[in-house]
mmCIF file of C-alpha atoms in Angstrom:
data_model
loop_
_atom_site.group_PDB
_atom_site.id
_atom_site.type_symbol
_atom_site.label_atom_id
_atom_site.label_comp_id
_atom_site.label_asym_id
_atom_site.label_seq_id
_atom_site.Cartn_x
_atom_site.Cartn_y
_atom_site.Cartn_z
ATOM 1 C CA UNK A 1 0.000 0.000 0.000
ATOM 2 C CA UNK A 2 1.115 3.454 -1.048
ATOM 3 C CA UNK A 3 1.683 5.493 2.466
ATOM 4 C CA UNK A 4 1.918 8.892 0.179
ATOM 5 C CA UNK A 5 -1.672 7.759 -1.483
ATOM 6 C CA UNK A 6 -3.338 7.221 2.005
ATOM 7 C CA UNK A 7 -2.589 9.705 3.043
ATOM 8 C CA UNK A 8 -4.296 12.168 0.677
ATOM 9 C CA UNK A 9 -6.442 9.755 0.531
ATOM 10 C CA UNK A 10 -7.153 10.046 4.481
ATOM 11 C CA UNK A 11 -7.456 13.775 4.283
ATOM 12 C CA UNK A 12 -10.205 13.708 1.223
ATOM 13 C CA UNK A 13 -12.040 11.551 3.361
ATOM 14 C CA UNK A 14 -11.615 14.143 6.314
ATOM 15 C CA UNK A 15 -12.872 17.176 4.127
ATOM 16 C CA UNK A 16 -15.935 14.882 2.763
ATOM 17 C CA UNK A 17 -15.997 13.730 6.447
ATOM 18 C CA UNK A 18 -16.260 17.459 7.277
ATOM 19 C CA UNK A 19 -18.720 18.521 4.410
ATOM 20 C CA UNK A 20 -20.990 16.167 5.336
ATOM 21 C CA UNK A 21 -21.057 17.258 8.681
ATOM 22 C CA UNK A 22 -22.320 20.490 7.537
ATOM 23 C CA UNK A 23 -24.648 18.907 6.048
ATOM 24 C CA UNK A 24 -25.921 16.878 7.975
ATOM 25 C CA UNK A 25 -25.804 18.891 11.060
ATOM 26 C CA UNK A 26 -28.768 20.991 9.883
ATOM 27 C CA UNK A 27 -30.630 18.225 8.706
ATOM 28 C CA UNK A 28 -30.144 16.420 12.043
ATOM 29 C CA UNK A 29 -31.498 19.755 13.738
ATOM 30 C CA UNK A 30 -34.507 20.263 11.238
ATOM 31 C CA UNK A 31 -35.182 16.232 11.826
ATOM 32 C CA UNK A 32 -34.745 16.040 15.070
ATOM 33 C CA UNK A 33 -37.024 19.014 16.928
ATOM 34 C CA UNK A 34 -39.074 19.535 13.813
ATOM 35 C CA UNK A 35 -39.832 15.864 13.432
ATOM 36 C CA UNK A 36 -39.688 17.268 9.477
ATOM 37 C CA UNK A 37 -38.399 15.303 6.951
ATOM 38 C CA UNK A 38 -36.846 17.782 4.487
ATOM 39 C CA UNK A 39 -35.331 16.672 1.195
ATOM 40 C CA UNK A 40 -35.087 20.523 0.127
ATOM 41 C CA UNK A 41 -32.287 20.417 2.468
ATOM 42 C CA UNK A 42 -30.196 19.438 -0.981
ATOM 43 C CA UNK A 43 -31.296 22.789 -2.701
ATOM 44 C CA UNK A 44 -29.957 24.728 -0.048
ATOM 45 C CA UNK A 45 -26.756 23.356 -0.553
ATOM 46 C CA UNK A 46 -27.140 23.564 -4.289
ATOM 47 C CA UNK A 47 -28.637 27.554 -3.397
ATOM 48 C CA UNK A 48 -25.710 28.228 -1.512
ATOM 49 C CA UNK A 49 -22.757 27.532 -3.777
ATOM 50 C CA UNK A 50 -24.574 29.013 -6.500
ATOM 51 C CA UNK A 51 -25.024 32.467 -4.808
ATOM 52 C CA UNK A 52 -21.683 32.343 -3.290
ATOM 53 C CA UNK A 53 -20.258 31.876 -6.970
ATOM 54 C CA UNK A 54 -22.138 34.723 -7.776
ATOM 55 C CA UNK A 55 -21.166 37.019 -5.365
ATOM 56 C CA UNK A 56 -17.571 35.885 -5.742
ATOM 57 C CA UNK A 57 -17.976 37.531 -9.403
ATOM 58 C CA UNK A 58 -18.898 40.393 -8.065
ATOM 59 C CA UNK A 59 -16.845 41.365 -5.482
ATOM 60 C CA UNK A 60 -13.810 39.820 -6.511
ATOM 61 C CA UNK A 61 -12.877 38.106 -3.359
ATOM 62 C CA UNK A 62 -14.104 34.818 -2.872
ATOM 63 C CA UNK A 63 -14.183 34.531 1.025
ATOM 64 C CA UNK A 64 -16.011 38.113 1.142
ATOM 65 C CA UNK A 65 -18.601 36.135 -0.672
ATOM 66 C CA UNK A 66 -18.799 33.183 1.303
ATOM 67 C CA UNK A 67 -19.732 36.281 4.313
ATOM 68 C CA UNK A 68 -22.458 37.462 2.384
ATOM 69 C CA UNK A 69 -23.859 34.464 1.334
ATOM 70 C CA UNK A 70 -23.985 32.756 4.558
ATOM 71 C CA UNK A 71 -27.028 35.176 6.060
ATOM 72 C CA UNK A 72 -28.280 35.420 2.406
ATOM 73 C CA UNK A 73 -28.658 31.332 2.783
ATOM 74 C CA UNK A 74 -30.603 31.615 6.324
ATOM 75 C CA UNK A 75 -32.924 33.861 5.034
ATOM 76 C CA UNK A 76 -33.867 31.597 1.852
ATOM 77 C CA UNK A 77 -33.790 28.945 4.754
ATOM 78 C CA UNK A 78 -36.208 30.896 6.645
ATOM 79 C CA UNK A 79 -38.582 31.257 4.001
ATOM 80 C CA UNK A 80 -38.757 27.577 3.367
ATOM 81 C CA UNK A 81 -39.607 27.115 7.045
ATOM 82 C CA UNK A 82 -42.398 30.079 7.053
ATOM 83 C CA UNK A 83 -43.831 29.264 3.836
ATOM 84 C CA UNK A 84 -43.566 25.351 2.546
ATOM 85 C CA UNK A 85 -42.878 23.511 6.240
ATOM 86 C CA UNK A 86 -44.706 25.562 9.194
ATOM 87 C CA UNK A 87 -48.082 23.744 7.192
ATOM 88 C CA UNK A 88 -46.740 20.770 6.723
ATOM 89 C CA UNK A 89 -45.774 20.350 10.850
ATOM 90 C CA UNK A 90 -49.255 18.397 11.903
ATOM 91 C CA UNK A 91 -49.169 16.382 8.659
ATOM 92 C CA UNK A 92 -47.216 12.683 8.333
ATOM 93 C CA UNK A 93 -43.740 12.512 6.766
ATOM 94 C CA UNK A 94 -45.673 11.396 3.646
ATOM 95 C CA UNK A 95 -46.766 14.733 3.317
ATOM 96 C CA UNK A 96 -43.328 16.202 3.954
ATOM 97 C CA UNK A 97 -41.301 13.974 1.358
ATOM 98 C CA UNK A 98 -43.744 15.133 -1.393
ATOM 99 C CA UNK A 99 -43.998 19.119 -0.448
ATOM 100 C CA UNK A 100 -40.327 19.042 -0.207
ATOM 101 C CA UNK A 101 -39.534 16.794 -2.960
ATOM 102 C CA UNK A 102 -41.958 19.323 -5.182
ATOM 103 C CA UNK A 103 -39.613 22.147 -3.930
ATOM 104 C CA UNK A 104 -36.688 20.057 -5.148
ATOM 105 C CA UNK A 105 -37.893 20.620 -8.856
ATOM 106 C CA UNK A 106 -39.048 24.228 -7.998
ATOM 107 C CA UNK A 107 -35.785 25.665 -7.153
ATOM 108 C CA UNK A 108 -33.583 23.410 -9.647
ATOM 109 C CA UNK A 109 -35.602 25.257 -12.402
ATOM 110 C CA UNK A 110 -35.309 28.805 -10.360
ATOM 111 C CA UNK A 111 -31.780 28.319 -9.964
ATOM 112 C CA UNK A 112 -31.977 27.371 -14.160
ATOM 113 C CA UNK A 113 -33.567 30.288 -14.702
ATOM 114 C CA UNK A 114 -31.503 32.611 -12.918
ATOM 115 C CA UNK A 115 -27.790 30.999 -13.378
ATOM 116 C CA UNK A 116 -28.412 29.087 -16.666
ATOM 117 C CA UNK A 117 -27.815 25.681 -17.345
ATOM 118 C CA UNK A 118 -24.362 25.348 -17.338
ATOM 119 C CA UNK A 119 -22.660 25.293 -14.256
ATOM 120 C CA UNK A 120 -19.978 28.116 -12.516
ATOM 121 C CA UNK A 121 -16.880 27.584 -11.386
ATOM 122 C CA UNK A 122 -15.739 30.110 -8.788
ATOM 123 C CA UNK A 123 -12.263 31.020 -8.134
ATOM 124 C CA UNK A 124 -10.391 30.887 -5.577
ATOM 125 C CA UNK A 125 -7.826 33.766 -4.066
ATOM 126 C CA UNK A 126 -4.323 33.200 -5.556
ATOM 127 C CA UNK A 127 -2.943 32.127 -2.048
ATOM 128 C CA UNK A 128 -4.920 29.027 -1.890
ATOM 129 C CA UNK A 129 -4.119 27.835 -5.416
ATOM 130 C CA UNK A 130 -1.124 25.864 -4.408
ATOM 131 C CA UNK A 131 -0.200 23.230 -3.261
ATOM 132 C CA UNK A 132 1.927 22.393 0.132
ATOM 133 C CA UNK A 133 4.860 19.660 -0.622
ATOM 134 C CA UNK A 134 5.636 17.483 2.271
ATOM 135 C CA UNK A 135 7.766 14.834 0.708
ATOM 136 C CA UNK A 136 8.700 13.836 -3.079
ATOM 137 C CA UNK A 137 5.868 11.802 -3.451
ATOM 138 C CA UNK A 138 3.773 13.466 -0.892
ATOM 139 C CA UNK A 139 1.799 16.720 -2.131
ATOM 140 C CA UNK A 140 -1.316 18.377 -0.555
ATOM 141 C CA UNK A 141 -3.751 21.012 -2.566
ATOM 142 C CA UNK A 142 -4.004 24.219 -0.088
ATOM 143 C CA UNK A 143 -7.337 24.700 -0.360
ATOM 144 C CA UNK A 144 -7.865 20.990 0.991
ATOM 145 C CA UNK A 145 -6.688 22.105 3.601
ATOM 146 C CA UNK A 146 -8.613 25.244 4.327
ATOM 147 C CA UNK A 147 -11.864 23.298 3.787
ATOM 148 C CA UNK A 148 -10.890 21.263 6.570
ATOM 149 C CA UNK A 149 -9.761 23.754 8.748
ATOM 150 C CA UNK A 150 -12.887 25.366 7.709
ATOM 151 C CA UNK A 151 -14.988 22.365 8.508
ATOM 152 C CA UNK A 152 -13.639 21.596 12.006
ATOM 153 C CA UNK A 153 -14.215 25.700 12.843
ATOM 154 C CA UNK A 154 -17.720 25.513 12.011
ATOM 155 C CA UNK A 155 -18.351 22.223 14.408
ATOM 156 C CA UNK A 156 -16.208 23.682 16.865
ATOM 157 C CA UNK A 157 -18.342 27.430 16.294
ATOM 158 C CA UNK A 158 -21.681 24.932 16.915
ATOM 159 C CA UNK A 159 -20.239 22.715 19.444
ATOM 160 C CA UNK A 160 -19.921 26.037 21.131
ATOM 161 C CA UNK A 161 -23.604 27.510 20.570
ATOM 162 C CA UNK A 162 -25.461 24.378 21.481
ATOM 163 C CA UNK A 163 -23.452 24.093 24.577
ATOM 164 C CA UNK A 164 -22.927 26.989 25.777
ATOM 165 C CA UNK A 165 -26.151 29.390 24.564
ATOM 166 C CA UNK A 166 -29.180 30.260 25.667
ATOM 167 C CA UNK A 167 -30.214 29.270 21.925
ATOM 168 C CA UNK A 168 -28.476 26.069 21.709
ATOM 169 C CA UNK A 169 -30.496 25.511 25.336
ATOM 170 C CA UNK A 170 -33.745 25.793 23.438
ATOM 171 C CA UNK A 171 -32.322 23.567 20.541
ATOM 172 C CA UNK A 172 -31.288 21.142 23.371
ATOM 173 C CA UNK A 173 -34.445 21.416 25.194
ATOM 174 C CA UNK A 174 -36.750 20.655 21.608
ATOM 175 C CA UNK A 175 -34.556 17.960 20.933
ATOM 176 C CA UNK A 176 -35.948 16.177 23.691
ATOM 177 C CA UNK A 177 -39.199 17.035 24.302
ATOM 178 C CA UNK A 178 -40.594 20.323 22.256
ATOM 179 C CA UNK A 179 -43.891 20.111 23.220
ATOM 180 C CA UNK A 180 -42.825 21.388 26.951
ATOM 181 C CA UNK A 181 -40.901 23.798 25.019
ATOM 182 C CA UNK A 182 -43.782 25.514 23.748
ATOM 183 C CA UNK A 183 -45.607 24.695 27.214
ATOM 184 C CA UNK A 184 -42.788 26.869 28.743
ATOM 185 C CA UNK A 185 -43.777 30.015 27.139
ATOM 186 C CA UNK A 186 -41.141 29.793 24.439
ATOM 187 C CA UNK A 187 -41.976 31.022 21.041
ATOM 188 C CA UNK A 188 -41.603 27.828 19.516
ATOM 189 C CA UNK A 189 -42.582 29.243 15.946
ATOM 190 C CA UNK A 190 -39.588 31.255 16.362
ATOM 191 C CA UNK A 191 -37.479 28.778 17.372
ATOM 192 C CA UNK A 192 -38.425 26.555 14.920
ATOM 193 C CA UNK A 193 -37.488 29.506 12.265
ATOM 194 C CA UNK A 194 -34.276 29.958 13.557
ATOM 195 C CA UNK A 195 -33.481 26.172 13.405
ATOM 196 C CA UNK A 196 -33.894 26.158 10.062
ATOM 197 C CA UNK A 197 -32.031 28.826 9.019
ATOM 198 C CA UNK A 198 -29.148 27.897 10.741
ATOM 199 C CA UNK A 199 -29.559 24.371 8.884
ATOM 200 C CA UNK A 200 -29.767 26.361 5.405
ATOM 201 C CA UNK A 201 -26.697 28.115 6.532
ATOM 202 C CA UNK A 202 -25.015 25.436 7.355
ATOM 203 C CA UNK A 203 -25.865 23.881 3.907
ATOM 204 C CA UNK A 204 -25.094 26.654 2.036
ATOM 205 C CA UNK A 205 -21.633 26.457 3.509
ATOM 206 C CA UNK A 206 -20.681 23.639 2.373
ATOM 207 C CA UNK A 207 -21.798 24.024 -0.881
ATOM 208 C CA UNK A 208 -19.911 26.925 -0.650
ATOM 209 C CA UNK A 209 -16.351 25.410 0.258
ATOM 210 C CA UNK A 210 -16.994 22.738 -2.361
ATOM 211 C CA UNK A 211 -17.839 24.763 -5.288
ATOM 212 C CA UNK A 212 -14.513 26.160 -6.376
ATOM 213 C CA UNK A 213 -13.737 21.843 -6.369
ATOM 214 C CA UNK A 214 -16.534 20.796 -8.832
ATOM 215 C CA UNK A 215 -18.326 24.294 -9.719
ATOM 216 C CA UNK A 216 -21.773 25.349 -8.684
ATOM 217 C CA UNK A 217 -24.069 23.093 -10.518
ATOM 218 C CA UNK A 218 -27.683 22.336 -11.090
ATOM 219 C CA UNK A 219 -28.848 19.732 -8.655
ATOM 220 C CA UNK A 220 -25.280 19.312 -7.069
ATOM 221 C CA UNK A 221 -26.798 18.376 -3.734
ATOM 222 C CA UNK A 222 -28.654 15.429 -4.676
ATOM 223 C CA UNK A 223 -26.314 12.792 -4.230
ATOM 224 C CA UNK A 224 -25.415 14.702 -1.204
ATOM 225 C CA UNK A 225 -28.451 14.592 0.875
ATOM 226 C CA UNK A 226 -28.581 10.812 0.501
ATOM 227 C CA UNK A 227 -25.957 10.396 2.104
ATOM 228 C CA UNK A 228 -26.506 12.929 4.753
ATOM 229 C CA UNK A 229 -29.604 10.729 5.682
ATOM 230 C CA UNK A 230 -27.048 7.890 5.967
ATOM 231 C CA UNK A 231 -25.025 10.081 8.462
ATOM 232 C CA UNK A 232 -28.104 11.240 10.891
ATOM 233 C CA UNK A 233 -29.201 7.915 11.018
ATOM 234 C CA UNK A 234 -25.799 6.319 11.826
ATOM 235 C CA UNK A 235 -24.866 8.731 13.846
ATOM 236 C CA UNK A 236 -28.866 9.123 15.782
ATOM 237 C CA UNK A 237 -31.264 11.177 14.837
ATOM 238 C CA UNK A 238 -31.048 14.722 16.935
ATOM 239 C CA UNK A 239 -27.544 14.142 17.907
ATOM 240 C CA UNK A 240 -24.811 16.679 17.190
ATOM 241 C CA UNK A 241 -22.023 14.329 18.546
ATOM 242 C CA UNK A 242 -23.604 11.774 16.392
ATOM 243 C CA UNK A 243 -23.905 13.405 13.303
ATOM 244 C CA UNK A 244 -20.333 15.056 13.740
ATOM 245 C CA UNK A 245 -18.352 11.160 14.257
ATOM 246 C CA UNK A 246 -20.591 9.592 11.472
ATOM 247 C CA UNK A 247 -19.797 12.331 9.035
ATOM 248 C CA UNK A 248 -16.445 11.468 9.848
ATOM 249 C CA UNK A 249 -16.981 7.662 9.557
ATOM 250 C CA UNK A 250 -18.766 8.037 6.672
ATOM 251 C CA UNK A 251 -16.076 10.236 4.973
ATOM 252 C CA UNK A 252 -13.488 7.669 5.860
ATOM 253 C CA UNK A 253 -14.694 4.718 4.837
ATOM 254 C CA UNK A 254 -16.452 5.627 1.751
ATOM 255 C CA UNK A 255 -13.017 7.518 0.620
ATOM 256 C CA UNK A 256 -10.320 4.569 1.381
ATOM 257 C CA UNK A 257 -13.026 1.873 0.490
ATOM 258 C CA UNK A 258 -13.301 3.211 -3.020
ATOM 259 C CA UNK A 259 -9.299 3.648 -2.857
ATOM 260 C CA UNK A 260 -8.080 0.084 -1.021
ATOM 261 C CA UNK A 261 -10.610 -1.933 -1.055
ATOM 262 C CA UNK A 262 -9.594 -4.044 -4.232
ATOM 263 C CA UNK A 263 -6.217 -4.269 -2.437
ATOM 264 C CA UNK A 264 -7.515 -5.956 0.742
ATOM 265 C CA UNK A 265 -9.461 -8.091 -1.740
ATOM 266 C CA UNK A 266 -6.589 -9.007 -3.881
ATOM 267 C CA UNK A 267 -5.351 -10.933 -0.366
ATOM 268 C CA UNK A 268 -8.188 -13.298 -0.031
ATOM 269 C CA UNK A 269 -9.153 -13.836 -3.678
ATOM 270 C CA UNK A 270 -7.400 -13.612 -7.257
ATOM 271 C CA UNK A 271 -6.762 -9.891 -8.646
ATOM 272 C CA UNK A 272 -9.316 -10.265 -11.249
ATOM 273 C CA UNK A 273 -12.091 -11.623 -9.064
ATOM 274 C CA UNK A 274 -10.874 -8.216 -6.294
ATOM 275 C CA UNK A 275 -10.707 -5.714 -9.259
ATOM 276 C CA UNK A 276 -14.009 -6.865 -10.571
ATOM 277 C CA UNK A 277 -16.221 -7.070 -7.177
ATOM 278 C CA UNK A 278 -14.128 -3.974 -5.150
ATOM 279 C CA UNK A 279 -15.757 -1.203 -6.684
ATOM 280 C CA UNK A 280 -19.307 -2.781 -6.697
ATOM 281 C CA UNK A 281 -18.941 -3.044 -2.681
ATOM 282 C CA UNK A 282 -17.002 -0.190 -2.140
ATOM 283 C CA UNK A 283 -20.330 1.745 -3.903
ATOM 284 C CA UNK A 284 -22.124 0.157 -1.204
ATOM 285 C CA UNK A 285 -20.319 0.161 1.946
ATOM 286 C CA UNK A 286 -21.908 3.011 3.388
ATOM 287 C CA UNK A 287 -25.023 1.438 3.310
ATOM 288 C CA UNK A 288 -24.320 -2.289 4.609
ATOM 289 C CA UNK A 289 -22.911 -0.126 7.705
ATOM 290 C CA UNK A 290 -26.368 2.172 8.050
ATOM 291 C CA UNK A 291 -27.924 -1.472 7.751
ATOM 292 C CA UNK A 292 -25.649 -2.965 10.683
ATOM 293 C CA UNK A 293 -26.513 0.165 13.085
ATOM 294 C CA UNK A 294 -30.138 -0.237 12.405
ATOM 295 C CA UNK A 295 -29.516 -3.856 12.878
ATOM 296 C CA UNK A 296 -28.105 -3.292 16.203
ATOM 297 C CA UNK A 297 -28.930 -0.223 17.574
ATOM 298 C CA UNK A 298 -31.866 1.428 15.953
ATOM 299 C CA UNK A 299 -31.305 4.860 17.507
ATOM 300 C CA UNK A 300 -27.706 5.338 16.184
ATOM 301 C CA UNK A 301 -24.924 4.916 17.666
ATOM 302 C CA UNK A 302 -25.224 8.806 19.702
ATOM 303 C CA UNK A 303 -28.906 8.883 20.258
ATOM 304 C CA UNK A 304 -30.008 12.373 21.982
ATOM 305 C CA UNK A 305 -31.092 11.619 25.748
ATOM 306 C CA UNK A 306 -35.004 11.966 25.726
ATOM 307 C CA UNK A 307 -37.177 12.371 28.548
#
């Protein structure tokens, strides 16, 4: 095995680890004191690299952009809460997979109509453009880099507010058991608004960092939200520290399976069969291991403590 290769290999699956995370973290929040399943969570993520390319165009200076459109993000995240899920709250999950699913093809066409159908790739500042050489055989893209540093700031930045804030107290508090929430005197309605535009914000984020990677595209987060379902429900439905370590687990696995996985193969079986069968499994590892969890713990494996 090539120690140069996993490496790079271990830090792409850190920065999808990471991205998913951001992800995921809203959708865990928006799941988990909602009770709301929301598939538009995708099109925020789409939504917010988009704008942030756009903005990046315009003011020249592509982390300047990321600051405007993270509160540009929570707004559009805001509206989605006020207009298309506050209805949908009494009605079953049914109900919420179509509304959202029909907002799916609403904004893909908006964001067609607007951007065009081609996709935009944003550039980055010329100081992140290079790469950082550790050894002959060993060489890291800079920007990598900043998307993980980027990543583990904004779990660190939430760690902080759910912890430590009156806000993250309410979050904490509907997590377990919203209906004494609202009994409490707490404007749940604003709470609940708040929750989801920190989720689109978070989503928008990371389809932010990963734009100037593979360009802001039309229905970029699609792929992405299924696998943010696999994270939530690995890591328990509700639960920050769960959605945070199965991001990373996720990001890990599904990065050096699709990069070793013939090679562990190749020791049990002939190359040809390894070469042949690797990728097929790799494709679905994440999936037999969301099927194991549910298998053994149904929760997750970080289940938020409910009373």
């Amino acid at each position: 095995m090539d120690t140069s290769l996993l490496v790079i290999q271990t830090l792409n699956g850190l920065q999808l680890g990471l991205l998913l995370f951001l992800v995921a973290s809203g959708l865990t929040l928006v799941f988990g004191i909602l009770d709301f399943v929301n598939l538009a969570h995708a099109s925020l993520y789409m939504l917010g690299a988009f704008i942030c390319a756009s903005l990046t165009y315009a003011v020249g200076n592509f982390f300047l952009a990321v600051l405007i459109a993270l509160p540009v993000t929570a707004l559009l995240g805001w509206g989605v809460e006020r207009f298309v899920a506050r209805p949908l709250y009494a009605r079953d999950h049914l109900d919420h997979v179509l509304a959202t699913f029909g907002l799916i093809l609403v904004l893909d066409t908006a964001a067609h109509l607007i951007w065009g159908p081609e996709g935009i790739a944003v550039p980055l500042p010329e100081a992140f453009r290079g790469q950082i050489e550790l050894s002959e055989t060993l060489v890291i893209p800079t920007y990598r880099l900043v998307i993980i540093a980027a990543g583990l700031a904004a779990a660190g930045g939430l760690y902080w507010m759910v912890v430590h804030t009156r806000l993250g107290m309410l979050i904490r508090a509907g997590a377990s058991n919203r209906v004494m929430v609202g009994a409490l005197g707490i404007n749940i309605e604003l709470l609940f608004g708040l929750v989801f535009a920190l989720g689109a914000a978070l989503a928008g984020l990371a389809g932010m960092l990963i734009a100037p990677i593979t360009e802001a595209s039309i229905g970029m987060g699609n792929q992405v939200i299924i696998t943010a379902f696999v994270v939530i429900i690995v890591g328990g439905i509700g639960s920050m520290k769960g959605a945070f370590i199965a991001a990373l687990l996720i990001g890990l696995i599904d990065t050096l399976g699709r990069s070793f996985l013939d090679d562990i193969f190749k020791l049990v079986m002939s190359p040809d069969a390894a070469e042949n069968s690797a990728p097929a499994i790799s494709a679905m590892l994440i999936y037999i291991i969301m099927a194991c969890v549910l298998a053994l713990k149904p929760q997750g494996l970080f289940p938020p403590k409910v009373r």
